[in-house]
Coordinates of C-alpha atoms in Angstrom, one line a residue:
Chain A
X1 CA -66.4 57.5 -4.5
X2 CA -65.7 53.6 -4.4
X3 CA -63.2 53.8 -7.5
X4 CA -62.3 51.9 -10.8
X5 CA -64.0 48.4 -9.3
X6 CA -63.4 44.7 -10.9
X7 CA -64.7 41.5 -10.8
X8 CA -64.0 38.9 -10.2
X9 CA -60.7 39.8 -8.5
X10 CA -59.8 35.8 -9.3
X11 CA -60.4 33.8 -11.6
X12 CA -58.9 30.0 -12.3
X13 CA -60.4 28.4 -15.1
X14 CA -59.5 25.3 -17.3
X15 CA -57.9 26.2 -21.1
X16 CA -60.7 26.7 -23.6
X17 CA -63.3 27.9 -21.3
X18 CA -64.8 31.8 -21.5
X19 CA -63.7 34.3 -19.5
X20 CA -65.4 37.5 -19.2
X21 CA -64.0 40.2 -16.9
X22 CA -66.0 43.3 -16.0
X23 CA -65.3 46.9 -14.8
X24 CA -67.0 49.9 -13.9
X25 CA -65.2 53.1 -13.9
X26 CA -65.3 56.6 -11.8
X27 CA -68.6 57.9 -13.0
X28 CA -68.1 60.6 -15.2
X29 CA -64.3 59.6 -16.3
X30 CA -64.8 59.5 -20.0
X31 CA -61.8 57.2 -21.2
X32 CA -61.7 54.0 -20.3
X33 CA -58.2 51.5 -20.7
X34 CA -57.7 47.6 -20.4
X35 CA -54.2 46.6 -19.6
X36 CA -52.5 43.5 -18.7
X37 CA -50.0 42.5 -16.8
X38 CA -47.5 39.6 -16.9
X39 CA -44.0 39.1 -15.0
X40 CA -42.6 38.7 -18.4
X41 CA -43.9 41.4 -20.4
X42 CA -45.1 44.0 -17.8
X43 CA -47.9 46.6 -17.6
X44 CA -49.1 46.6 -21.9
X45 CA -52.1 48.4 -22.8
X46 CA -54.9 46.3 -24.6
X47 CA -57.6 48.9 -25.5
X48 CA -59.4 52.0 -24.2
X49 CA -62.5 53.7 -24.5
X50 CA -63.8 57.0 -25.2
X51 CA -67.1 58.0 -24.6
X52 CA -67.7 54.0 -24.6
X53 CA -66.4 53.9 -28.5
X54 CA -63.0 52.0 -28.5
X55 CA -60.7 53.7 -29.8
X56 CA -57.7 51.9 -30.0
X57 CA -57.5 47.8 -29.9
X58 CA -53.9 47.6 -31.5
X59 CA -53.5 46.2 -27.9
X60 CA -55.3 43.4 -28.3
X61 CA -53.3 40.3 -28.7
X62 CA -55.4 38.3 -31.2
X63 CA -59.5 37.7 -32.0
X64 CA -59.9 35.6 -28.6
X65 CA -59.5 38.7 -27.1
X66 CA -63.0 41.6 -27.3
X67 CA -63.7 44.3 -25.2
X68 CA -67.0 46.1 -24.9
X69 CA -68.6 49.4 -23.2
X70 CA -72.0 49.1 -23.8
X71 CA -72.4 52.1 -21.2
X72 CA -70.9 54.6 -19.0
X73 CA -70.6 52.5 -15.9
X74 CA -69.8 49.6 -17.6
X75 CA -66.9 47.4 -19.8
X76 CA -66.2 44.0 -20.4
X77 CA -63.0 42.3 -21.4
X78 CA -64.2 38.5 -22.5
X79 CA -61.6 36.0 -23.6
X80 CA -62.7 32.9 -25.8
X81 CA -61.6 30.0 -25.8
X82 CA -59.0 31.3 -23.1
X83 CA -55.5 29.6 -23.0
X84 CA -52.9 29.1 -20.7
X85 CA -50.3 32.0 -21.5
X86 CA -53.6 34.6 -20.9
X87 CA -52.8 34.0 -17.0
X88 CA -52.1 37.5 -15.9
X89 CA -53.1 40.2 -14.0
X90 CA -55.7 42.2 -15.9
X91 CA -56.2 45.9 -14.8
X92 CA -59.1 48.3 -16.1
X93 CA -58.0 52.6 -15.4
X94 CA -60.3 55.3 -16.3
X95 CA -59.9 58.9 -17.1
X96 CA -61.5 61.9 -16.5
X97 CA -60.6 64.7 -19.3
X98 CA -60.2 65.7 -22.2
X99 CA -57.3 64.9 -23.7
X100 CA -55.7 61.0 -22.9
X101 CA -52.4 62.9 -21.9
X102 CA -52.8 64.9 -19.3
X103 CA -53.9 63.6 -16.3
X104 CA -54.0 60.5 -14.2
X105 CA -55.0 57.0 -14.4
X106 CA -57.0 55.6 -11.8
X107 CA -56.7 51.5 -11.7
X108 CA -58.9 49.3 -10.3
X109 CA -57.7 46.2 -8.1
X110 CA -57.1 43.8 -10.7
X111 CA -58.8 40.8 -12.1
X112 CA -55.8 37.8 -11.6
X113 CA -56.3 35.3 -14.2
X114 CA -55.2 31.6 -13.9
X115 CA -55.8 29.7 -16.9
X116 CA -54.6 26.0 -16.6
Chain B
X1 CA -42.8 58.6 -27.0
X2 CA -39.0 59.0 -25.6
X3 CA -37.6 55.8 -23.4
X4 CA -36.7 55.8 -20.0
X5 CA -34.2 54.2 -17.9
X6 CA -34.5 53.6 -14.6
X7 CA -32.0 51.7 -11.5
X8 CA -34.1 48.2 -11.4
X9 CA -34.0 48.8 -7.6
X10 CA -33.0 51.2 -4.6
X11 CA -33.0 50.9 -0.6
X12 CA -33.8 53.5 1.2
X13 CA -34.4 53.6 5.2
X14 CA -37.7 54.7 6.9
X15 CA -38.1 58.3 7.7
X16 CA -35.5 59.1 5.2
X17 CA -35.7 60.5 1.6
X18 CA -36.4 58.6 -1.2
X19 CA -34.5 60.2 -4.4
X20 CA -35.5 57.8 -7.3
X21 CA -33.7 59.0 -10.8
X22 CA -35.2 58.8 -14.0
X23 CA -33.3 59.3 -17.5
X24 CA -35.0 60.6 -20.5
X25 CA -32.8 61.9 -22.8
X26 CA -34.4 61.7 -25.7
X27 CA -37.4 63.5 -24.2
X28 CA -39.2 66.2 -26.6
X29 CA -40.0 69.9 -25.4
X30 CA -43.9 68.8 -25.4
X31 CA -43.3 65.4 -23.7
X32 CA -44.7 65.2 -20.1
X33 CA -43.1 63.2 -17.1
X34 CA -45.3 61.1 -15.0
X35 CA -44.7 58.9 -12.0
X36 CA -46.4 56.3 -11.2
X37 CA -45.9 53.4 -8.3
X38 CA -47.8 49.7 -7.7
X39 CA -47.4 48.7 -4.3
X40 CA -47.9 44.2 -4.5
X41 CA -51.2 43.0 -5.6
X42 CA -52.7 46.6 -5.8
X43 CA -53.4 48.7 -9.5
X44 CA -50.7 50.8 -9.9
X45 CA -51.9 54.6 -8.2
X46 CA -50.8 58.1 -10.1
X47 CA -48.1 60.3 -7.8
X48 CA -47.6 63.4 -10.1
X49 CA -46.8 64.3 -13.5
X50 CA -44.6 67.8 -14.4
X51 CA -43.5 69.4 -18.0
X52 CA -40.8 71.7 -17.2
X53 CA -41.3 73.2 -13.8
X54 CA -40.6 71.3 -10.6
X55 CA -43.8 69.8 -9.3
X56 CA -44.7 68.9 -5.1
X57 CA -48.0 67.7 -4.1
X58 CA -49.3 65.8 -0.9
X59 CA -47.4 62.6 -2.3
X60 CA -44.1 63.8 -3.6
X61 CA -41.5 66.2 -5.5
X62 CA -40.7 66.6 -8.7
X63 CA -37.2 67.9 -9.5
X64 CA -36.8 67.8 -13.4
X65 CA -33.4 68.9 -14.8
X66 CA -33.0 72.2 -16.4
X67 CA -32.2 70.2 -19.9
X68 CA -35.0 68.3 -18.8
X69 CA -33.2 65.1 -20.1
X70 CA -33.6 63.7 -16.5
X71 CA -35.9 63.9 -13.4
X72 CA -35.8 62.9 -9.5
X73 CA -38.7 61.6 -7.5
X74 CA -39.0 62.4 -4.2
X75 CA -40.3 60.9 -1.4
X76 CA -39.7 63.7 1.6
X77 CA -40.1 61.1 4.6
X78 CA -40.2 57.2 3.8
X79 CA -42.4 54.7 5.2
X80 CA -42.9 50.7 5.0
X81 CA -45.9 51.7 2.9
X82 CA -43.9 53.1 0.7
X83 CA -42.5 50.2 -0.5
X84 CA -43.4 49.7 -4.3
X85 CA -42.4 49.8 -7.8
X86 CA -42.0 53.2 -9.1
X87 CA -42.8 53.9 -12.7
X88 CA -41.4 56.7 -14.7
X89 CA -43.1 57.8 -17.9
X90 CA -42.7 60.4 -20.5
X91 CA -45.5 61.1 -22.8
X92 CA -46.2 63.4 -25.8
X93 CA -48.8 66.1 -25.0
X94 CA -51.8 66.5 -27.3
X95 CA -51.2 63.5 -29.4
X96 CA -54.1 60.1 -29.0
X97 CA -52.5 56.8 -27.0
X98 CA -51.4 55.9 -23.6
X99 CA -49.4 55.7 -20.8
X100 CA -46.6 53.1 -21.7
X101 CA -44.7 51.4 -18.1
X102 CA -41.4 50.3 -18.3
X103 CA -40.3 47.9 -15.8
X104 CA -39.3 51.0 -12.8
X105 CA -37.8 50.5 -9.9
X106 CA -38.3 48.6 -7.3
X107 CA -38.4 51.0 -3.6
X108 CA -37.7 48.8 -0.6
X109 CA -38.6 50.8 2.3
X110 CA -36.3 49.3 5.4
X111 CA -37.0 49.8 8.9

């Protein structure tokens, strides 16, 4: 199994420009998560998936910011127009069970972020 | 979900044991602990989670207090690779959400 994988691993684009961000999970892990990371505010959890319906967004740090799972194998995290303080590390996990507490996370590599 | 305090960093020697302390006091009877660690520029990588009993697997041990307001992570026989932050995470059983990190403690492995 080739694991949680992400692309682009990095990504430097210029402040109001798109950014989408893609990741495709273990196949069969049913819960999918988004998380970001920042020197300043550490490892925070943006949204996850189950069964490709999100199911919490509270994460989500203002309309820019949208996530999809249009599939199984598939999410997107797209960022429009993207700004400067979004420059971070962003990490998509998956999940393979049935209740989001139990269990282990499996994280991908990491999209890094540079938004100047 | 109870809060956890850990030492912001430890030392530790190769080949030796790593004993990395976590505090929970607040922690509920259904609240599970979890350890995780993120060695630089990776994702951060599951080590083992435990509820009451102590816990071992190929990774580590899991010594959790009888009160269970604290735990110990241990890492038998340190290496270089080794050499991470180590997250420590308590979580409430059955309930919807996530895994919430802290900032953990940063392991240098030293030769």
């Amino acid at each position: 199994d080739a694991g949680v994988i992400q692309s682009p691993r990095h990504e430097v684009t210029e402040m109001g420009q798109e950014v989408t961000l893609r990741c495709k999970p273990i196949s069969g892990h049913d819960y999918l998560f988004w998380y970001r990371q920042t020197m300043m505010r550490g490892l925070e959890l943006l949204i996850y998936f189950n069964n490709n319906v999100p199911i919490d967004d509270s994460g989500m740090p203002e309309d820019r910011f949208s996530a999809k799972m249009p599939n199984a194998s598939f999410s997107t995290l797209k960022i429009q127009p993207s700004e400067p303080r979004d420059s971070a590390v962003y990490f998509c996990a998956c999940k393979d069970g049935p209740s989001v507490n139990t269990g282990e996370l499996f994280f991908g590599e990491g999209s890094r972020l540079t938004v100047l | 979900d109870a809060k956890t305090t850990q030492p912001p960093s430890m030392d530790c020697a190769e080949g030796r044991a790593a004993n990395l302390p976590c505090n929970h006091s607040t922690i509920s009877g259904n609240e599970y602990v979890y350890w995780y660690r993120q060695i630089h520029s990776q994702g951060p990588q599951y080590i083992i989670h435990g509820l009451k009993n102590n816990e071992t697997n190929e990774m580590a041990s899991l010594i959790i207090t009888e009160d269970r307001k604290s735990s110990t992570l241990i890492l038998p026989h340190a290496t270089l690779r080794d050499t991470a932050v180590y997250y420590c995470i308590v979580r409430v059983a059955g309930s919807q959400g996530n895994l919430i990190f802290g900032k953990g403690t940063k392991l240098s492995v030293k030769p």
